[in-house]
Coordinates of C-alpha atoms (C1' of nucleotides) in Angstrom, one line a residue:
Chain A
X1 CA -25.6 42.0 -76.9
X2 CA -25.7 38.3 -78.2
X3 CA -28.8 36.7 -76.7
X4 CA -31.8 38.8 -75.0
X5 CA -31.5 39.6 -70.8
X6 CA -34.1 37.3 -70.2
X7 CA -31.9 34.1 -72.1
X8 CA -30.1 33.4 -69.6
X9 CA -31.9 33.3 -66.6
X10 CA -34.9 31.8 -68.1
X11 CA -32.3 28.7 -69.4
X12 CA -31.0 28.6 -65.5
X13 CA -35.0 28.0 -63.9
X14 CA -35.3 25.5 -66.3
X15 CA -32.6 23.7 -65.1
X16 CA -33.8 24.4 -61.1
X17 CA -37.1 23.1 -62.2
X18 CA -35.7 20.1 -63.6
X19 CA -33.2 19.4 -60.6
X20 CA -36.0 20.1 -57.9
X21 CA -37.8 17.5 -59.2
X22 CA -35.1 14.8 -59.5
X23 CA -33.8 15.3 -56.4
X24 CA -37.0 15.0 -54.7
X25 CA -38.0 12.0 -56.8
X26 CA -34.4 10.0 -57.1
X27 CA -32.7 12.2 -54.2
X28 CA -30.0 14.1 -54.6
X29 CA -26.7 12.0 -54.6
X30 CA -28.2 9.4 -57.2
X31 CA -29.3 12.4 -59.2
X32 CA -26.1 13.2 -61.7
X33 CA -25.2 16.4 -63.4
X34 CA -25.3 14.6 -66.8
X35 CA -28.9 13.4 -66.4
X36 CA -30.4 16.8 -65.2
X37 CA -29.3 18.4 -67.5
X38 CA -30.6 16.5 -70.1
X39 CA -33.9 16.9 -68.6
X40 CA -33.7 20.2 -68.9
X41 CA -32.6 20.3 -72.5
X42 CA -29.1 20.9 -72.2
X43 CA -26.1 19.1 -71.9
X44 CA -23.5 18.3 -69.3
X45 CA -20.8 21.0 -70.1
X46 CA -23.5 24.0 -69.5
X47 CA -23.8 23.7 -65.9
X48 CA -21.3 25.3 -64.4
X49 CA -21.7 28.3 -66.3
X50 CA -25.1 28.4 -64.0
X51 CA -24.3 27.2 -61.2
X52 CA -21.1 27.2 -59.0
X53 CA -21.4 23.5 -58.1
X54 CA -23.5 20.9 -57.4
X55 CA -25.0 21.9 -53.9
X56 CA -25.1 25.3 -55.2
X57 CA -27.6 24.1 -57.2
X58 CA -29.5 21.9 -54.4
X59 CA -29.6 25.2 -52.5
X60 CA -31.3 26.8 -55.3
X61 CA -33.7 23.8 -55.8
X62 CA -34.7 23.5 -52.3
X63 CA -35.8 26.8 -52.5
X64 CA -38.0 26.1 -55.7
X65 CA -39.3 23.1 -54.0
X66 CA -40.3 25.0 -50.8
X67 CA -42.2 28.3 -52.9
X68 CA -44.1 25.7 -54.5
X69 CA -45.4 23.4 -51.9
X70 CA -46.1 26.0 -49.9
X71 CA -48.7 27.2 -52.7
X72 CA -49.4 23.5 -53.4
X73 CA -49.9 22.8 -50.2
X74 CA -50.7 25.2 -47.9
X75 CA -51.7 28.3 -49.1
X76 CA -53.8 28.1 -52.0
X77 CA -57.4 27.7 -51.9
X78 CA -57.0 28.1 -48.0
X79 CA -56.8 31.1 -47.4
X80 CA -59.8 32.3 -45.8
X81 CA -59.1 29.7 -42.8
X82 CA -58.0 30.1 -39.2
X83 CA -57.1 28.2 -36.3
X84 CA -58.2 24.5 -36.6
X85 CA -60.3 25.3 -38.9
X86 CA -57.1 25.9 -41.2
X87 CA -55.4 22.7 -39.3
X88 CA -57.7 20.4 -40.4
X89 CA -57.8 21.6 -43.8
X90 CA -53.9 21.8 -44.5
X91 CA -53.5 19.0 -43.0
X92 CA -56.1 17.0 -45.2
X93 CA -54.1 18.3 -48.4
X94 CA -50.8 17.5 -47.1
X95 CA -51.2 13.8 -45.8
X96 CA -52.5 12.4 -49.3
X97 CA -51.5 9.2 -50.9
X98 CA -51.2 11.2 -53.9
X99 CA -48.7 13.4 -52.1
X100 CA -46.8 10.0 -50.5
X101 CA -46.8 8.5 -54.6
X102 CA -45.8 12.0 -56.5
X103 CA -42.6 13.2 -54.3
X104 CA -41.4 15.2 -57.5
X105 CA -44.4 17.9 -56.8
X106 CA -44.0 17.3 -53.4
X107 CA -42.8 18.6 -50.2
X108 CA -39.1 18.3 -49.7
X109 CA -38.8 17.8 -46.1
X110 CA -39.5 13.9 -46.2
X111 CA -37.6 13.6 -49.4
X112 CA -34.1 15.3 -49.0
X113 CA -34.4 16.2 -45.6
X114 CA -32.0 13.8 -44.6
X115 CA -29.2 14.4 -47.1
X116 CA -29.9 18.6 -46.5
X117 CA -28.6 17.2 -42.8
X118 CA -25.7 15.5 -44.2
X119 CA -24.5 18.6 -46.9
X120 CA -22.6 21.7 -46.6
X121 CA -23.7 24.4 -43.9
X122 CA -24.9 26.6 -46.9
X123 CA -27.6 24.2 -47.5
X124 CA -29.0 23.8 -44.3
X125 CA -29.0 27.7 -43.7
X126 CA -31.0 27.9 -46.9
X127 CA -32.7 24.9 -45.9
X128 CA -33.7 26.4 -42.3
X129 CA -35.0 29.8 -44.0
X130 CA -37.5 28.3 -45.7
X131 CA -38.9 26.5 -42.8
X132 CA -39.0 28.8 -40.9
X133 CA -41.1 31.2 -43.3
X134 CA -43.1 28.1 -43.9
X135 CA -43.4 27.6 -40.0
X136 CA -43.9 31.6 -39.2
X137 CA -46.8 31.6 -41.9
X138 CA -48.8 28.6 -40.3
X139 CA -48.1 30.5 -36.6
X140 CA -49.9 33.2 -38.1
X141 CA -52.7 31.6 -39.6
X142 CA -52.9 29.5 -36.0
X143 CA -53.2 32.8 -34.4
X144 CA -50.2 31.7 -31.7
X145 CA -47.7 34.0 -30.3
X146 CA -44.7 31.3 -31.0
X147 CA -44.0 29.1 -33.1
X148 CA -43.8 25.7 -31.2
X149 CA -47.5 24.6 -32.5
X150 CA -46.6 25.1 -36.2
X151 CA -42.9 23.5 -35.4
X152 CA -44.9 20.6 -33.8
X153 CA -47.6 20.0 -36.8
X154 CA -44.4 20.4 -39.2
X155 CA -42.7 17.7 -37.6
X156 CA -46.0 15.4 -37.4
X157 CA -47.0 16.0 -41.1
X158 CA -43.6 15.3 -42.5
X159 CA -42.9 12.4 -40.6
X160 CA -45.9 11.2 -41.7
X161 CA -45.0 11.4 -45.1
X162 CA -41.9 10.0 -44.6
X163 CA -43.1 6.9 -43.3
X164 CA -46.1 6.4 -45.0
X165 CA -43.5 6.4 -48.2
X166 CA -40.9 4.1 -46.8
X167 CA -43.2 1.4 -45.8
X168 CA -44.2 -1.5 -48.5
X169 CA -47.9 -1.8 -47.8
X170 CA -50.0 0.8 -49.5
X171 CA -53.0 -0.1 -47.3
X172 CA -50.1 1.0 -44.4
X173 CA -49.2 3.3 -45.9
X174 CA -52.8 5.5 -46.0
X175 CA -53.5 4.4 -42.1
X176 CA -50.0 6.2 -41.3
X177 CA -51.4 9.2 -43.4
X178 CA -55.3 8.8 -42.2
X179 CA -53.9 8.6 -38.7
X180 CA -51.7 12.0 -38.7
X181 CA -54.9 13.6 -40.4
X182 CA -56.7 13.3 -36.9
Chain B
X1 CA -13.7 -28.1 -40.7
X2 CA -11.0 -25.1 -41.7
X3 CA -12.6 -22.8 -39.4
X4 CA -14.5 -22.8 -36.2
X5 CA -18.3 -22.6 -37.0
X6 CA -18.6 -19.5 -35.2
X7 CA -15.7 -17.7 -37.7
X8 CA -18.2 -16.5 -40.3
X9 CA -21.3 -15.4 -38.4
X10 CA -18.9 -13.3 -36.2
X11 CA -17.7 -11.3 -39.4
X12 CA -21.1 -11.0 -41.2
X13 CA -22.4 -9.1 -37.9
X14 CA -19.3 -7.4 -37.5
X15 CA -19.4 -6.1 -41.4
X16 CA -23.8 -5.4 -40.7
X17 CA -22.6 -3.2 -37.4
X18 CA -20.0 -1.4 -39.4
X19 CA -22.4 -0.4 -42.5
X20 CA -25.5 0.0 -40.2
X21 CA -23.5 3.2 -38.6
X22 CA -22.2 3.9 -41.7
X23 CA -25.3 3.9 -43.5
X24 CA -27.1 6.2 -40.6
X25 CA -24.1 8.3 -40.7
X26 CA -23.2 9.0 -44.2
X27 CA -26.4 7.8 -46.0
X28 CA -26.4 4.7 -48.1
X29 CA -26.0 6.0 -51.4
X30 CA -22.8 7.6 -50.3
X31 CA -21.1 4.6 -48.3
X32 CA -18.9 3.0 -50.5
X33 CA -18.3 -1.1 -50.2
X34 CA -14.7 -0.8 -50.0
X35 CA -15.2 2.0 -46.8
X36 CA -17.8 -0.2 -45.2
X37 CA -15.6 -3.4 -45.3
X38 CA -12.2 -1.4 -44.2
X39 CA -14.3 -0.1 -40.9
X40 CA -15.2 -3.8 -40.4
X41 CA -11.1 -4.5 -40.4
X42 CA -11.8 -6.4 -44.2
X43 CA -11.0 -5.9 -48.1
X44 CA -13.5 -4.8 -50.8
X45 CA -13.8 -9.2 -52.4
X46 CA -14.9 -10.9 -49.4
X47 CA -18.3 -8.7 -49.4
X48 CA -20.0 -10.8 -51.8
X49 CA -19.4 -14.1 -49.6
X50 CA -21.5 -12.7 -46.8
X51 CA -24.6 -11.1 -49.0
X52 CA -25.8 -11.2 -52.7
X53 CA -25.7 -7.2 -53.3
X54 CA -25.3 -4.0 -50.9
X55 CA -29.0 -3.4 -51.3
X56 CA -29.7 -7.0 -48.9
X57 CA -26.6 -5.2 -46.3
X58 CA -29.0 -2.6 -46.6
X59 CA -31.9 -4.8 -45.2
X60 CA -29.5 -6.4 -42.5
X61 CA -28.2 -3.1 -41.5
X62 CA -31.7 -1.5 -40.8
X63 CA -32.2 -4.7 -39.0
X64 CA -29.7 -4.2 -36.4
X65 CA -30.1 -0.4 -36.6
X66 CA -34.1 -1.0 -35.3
X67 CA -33.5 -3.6 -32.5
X68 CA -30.2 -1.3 -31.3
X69 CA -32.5 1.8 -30.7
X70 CA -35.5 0.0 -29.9
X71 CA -33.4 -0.7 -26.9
X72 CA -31.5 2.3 -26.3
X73 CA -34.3 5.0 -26.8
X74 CA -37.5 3.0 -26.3
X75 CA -37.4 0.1 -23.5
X76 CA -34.5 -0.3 -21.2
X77 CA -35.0 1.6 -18.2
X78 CA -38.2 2.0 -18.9
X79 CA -40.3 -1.3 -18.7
X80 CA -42.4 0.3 -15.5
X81 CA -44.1 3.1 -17.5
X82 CA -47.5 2.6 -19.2
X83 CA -49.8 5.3 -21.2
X84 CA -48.9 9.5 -20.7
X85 CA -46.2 8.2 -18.3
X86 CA -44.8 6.2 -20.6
X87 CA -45.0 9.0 -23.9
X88 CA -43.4 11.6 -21.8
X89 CA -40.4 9.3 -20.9
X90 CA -39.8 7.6 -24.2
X91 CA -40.3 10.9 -26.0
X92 CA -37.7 12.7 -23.3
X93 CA -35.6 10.1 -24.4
X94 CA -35.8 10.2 -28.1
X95 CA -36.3 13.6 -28.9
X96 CA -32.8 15.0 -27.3
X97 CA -29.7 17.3 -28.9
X98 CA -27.4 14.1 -28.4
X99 CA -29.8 11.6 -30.3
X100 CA -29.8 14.1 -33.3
X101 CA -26.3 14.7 -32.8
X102 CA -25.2 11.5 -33.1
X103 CA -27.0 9.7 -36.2
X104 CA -24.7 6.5 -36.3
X105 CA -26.4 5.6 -33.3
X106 CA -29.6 6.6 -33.3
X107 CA -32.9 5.6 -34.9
X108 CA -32.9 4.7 -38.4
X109 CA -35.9 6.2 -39.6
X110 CA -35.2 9.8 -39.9
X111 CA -31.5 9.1 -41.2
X112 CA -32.5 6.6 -44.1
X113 CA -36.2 6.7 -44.4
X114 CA -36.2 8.4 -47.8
X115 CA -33.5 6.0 -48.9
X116 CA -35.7 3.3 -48.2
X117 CA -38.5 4.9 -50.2
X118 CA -36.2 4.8 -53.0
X119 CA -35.3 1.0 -52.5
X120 CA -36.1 -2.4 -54.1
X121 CA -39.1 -3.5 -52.4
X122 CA -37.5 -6.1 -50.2
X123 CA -35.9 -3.4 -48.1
X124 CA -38.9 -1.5 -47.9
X125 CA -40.5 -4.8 -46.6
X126 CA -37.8 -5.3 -44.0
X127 CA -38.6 -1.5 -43.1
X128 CA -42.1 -2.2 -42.5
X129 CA -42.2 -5.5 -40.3
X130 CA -39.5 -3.7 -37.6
X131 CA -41.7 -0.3 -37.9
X132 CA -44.7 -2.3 -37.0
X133 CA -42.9 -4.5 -34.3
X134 CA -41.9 -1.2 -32.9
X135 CA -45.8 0.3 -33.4
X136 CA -47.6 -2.5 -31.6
X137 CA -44.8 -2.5 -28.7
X138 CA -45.9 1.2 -27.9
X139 CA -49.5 0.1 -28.7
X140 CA -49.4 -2.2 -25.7
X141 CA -47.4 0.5 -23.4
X142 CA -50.6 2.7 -24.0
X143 CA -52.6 0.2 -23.4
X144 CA -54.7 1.1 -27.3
X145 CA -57.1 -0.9 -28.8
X146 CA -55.4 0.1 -32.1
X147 CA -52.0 1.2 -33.1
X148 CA -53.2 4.5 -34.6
X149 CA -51.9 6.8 -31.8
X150 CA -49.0 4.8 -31.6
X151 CA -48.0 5.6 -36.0
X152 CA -48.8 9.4 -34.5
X153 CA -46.4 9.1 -31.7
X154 CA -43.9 7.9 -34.4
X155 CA -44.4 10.3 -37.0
X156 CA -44.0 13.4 -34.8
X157 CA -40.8 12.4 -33.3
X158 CA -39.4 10.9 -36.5
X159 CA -40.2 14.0 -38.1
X160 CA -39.2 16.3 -35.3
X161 CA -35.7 14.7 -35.3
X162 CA -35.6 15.1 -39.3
X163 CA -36.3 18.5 -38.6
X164 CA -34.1 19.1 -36.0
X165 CA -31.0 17.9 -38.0
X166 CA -31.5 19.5 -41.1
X167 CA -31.5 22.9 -39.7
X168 CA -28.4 25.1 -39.4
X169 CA -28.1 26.6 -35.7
X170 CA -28.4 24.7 -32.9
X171 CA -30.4 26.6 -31.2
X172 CA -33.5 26.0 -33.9
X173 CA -32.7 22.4 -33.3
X174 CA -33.4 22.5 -29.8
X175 CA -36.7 24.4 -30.4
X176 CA -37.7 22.0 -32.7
X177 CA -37.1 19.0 -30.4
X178 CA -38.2 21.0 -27.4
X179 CA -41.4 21.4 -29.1
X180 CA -42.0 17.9 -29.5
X181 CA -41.8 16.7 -26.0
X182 CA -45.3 18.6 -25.2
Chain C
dT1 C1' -31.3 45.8 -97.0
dG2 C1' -27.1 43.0 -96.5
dT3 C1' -22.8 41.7 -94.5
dA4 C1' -18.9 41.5 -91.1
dC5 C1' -18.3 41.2 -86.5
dA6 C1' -18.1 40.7 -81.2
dT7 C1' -20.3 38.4 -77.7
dC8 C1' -21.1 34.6 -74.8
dA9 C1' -24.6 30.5 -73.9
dG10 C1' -24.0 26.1 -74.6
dT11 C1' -21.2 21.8 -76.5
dG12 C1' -18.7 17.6 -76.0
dA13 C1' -14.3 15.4 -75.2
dA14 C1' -11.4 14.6 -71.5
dC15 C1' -9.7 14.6 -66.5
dG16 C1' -9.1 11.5 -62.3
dC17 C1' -11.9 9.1 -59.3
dG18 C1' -14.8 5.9 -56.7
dC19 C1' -18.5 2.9 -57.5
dG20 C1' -20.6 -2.2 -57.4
dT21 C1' -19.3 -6.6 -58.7
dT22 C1' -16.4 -10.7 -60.3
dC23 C1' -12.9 -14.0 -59.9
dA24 C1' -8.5 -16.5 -59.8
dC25 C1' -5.8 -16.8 -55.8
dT26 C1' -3.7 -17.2 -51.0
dG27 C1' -3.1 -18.7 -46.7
dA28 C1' -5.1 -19.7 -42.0
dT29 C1' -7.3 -23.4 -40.0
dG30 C1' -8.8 -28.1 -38.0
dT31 C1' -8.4 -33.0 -39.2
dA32 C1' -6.4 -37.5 -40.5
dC33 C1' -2.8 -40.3 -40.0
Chain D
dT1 C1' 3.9 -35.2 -31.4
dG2 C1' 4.6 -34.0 -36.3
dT3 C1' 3.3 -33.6 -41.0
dA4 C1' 0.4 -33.7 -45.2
dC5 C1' -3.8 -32.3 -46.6
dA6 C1' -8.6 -30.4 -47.7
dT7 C1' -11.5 -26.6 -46.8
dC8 C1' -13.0 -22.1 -47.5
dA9 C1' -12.9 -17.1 -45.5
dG10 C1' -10.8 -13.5 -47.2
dT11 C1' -7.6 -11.0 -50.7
dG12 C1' -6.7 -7.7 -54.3
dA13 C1' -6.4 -6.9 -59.3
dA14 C1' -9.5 -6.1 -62.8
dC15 C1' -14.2 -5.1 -65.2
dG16 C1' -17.1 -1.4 -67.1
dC17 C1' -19.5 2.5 -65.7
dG18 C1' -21.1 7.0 -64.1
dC19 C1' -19.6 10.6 -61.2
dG20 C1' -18.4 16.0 -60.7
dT21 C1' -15.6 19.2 -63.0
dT22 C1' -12.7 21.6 -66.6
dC23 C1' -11.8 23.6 -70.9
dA24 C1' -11.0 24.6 -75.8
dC25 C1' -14.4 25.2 -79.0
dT26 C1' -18.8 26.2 -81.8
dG27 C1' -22.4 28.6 -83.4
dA28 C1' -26.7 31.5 -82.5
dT29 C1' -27.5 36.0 -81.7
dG30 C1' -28.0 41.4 -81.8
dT31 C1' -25.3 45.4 -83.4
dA32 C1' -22.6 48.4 -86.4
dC33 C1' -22.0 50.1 -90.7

DNA sequence: TGTACATCAGTGAACGCGCGTTCACTGATGTAC
DNA sequence: TGTACATCAGTGAACGCGCGTTCACTGATGTAC
């Protein structure tokens, strides 16, 4: 065999990594082929021996993005909390300016949430998975028997976010973010 | 005079009310000039007699795009309400299956809000001054000292509707939005 | 140990296309006489 | 009333560019002998 098993696979995360973070920084439509790849270390050509197409890849960058904000975000250090307890403390590490100024390391609800709406079905089912693991994991941490609650803080902390980025004002910007934290 | 004075204005609103669905629609990376300026009844060269580049149609667009659902999902109808009566109304009336059906005419945040993150700071400008007219108008329907409840208010259903359309089956959609409304 | 070989990950030129923007022009219009 | 004219809103060809995708190829690698 040419190269060693682990080649291959290890060249294709390289290339998610690099993608999840463009797309969440410059979205994904203004975010070319040529450019990612070059971030990753490769050139153009290369790609679609990895990856089917383009929203192939967003698919597979989405879920990058998710695994790690949930750990970023959610999850580590916090994992000893319950109830509001855990509310109040998830909540404080999502709404950050830091968060609203780094959307590369960042959740990717506010950032490609809209264009995951506009792509292929394929995306938004992989899309939906993850939110929904996301959004089962806070139910249980909330102790609820549904999931409305977590659905509801979901939709509060990334619309936050989403707004606190769009708007011009930094000082607007962290009383959008300090508001939601309440 | 060549034309009648009115001519001009007519077709600049007429090209901002074609691009302002557009944009919601499609997403402004992805809506061409030429497309924009054929659903406006025009050709690609007379763009650049009505605005200096299609990031300031951008800023026009949101423009019209605010004070449309301002209308639609915020006041009319509802001008009698004040405080909870007021929330549970307006939020009835945003947070619906046809509003996130139908993004062309809906509320611009959700559909371009991490567009306008990515934008020239004049847009992000425009952004902010119709986000805070709309802010201090539900300020004064609850009657708030401040307009902190009223970013809240904004954030969840922004989110929620962000949410709602990124997801794959229907159903979830509903859930999501039907979460909200409590 | 050294060399010939098969594999296949990655290269880079090329494809057709649509983008935002410019510009010389056309032709519909209201006005002057 | 009819005609010549000046204005300027809108036209459409052209610009250079970057897009997503294809494909004939190169060259780094582990294996066989």
């Amino acid at each position: 065999m040419p190269y060693p098993t682990e080649h291959k696979p290890k060249t294709h995360a390289r290339i998610v990594r690099a993608a999840s973070r463009l797309f969440r920084r410059r979205g994904f439509a203004r975010t070319g082929v040529d450019r990612l790849m070059a971030d990753a270390g490769l050139t153009r050509g290369g790609f679609y021996a990895h990856f089917a197409d383009k929203s192939r890849l967003l698919v597979e960058a989405l879920e990058q993005a998710f695994d790690e904000s949930r750990d970023n975000l959610l999850a580590r250090g916090l994992e000893h909390l319950r109830g509001t307890d855990w509310v109040r403390a998830a909540g404080r590490r999502y709404l950050t300016s830091e968060h609203a100024r780094a959307p590369a390391d960042g959740c990717p609800i506010p950032s490609l949430g809209a264009e995951v709406s506009r792509a292929p079905r394929s995306v938004r089912v992989a899309f939906e998975k993850r939110l929904l693991e996301i959004a089962d994991g806070m139910r249980r941490r909330l102790g609820d028997r549904n999931r409305r609650r977590a659905l509801r803080l979901l939709a509060s902390w990334t619309g936050a976010m989403l707004l606190a980025r769009a708007v011009a004002d930094p000082a607007l910007s962290e009383e959008i973010l300090s508001a939601a934290r309440d």
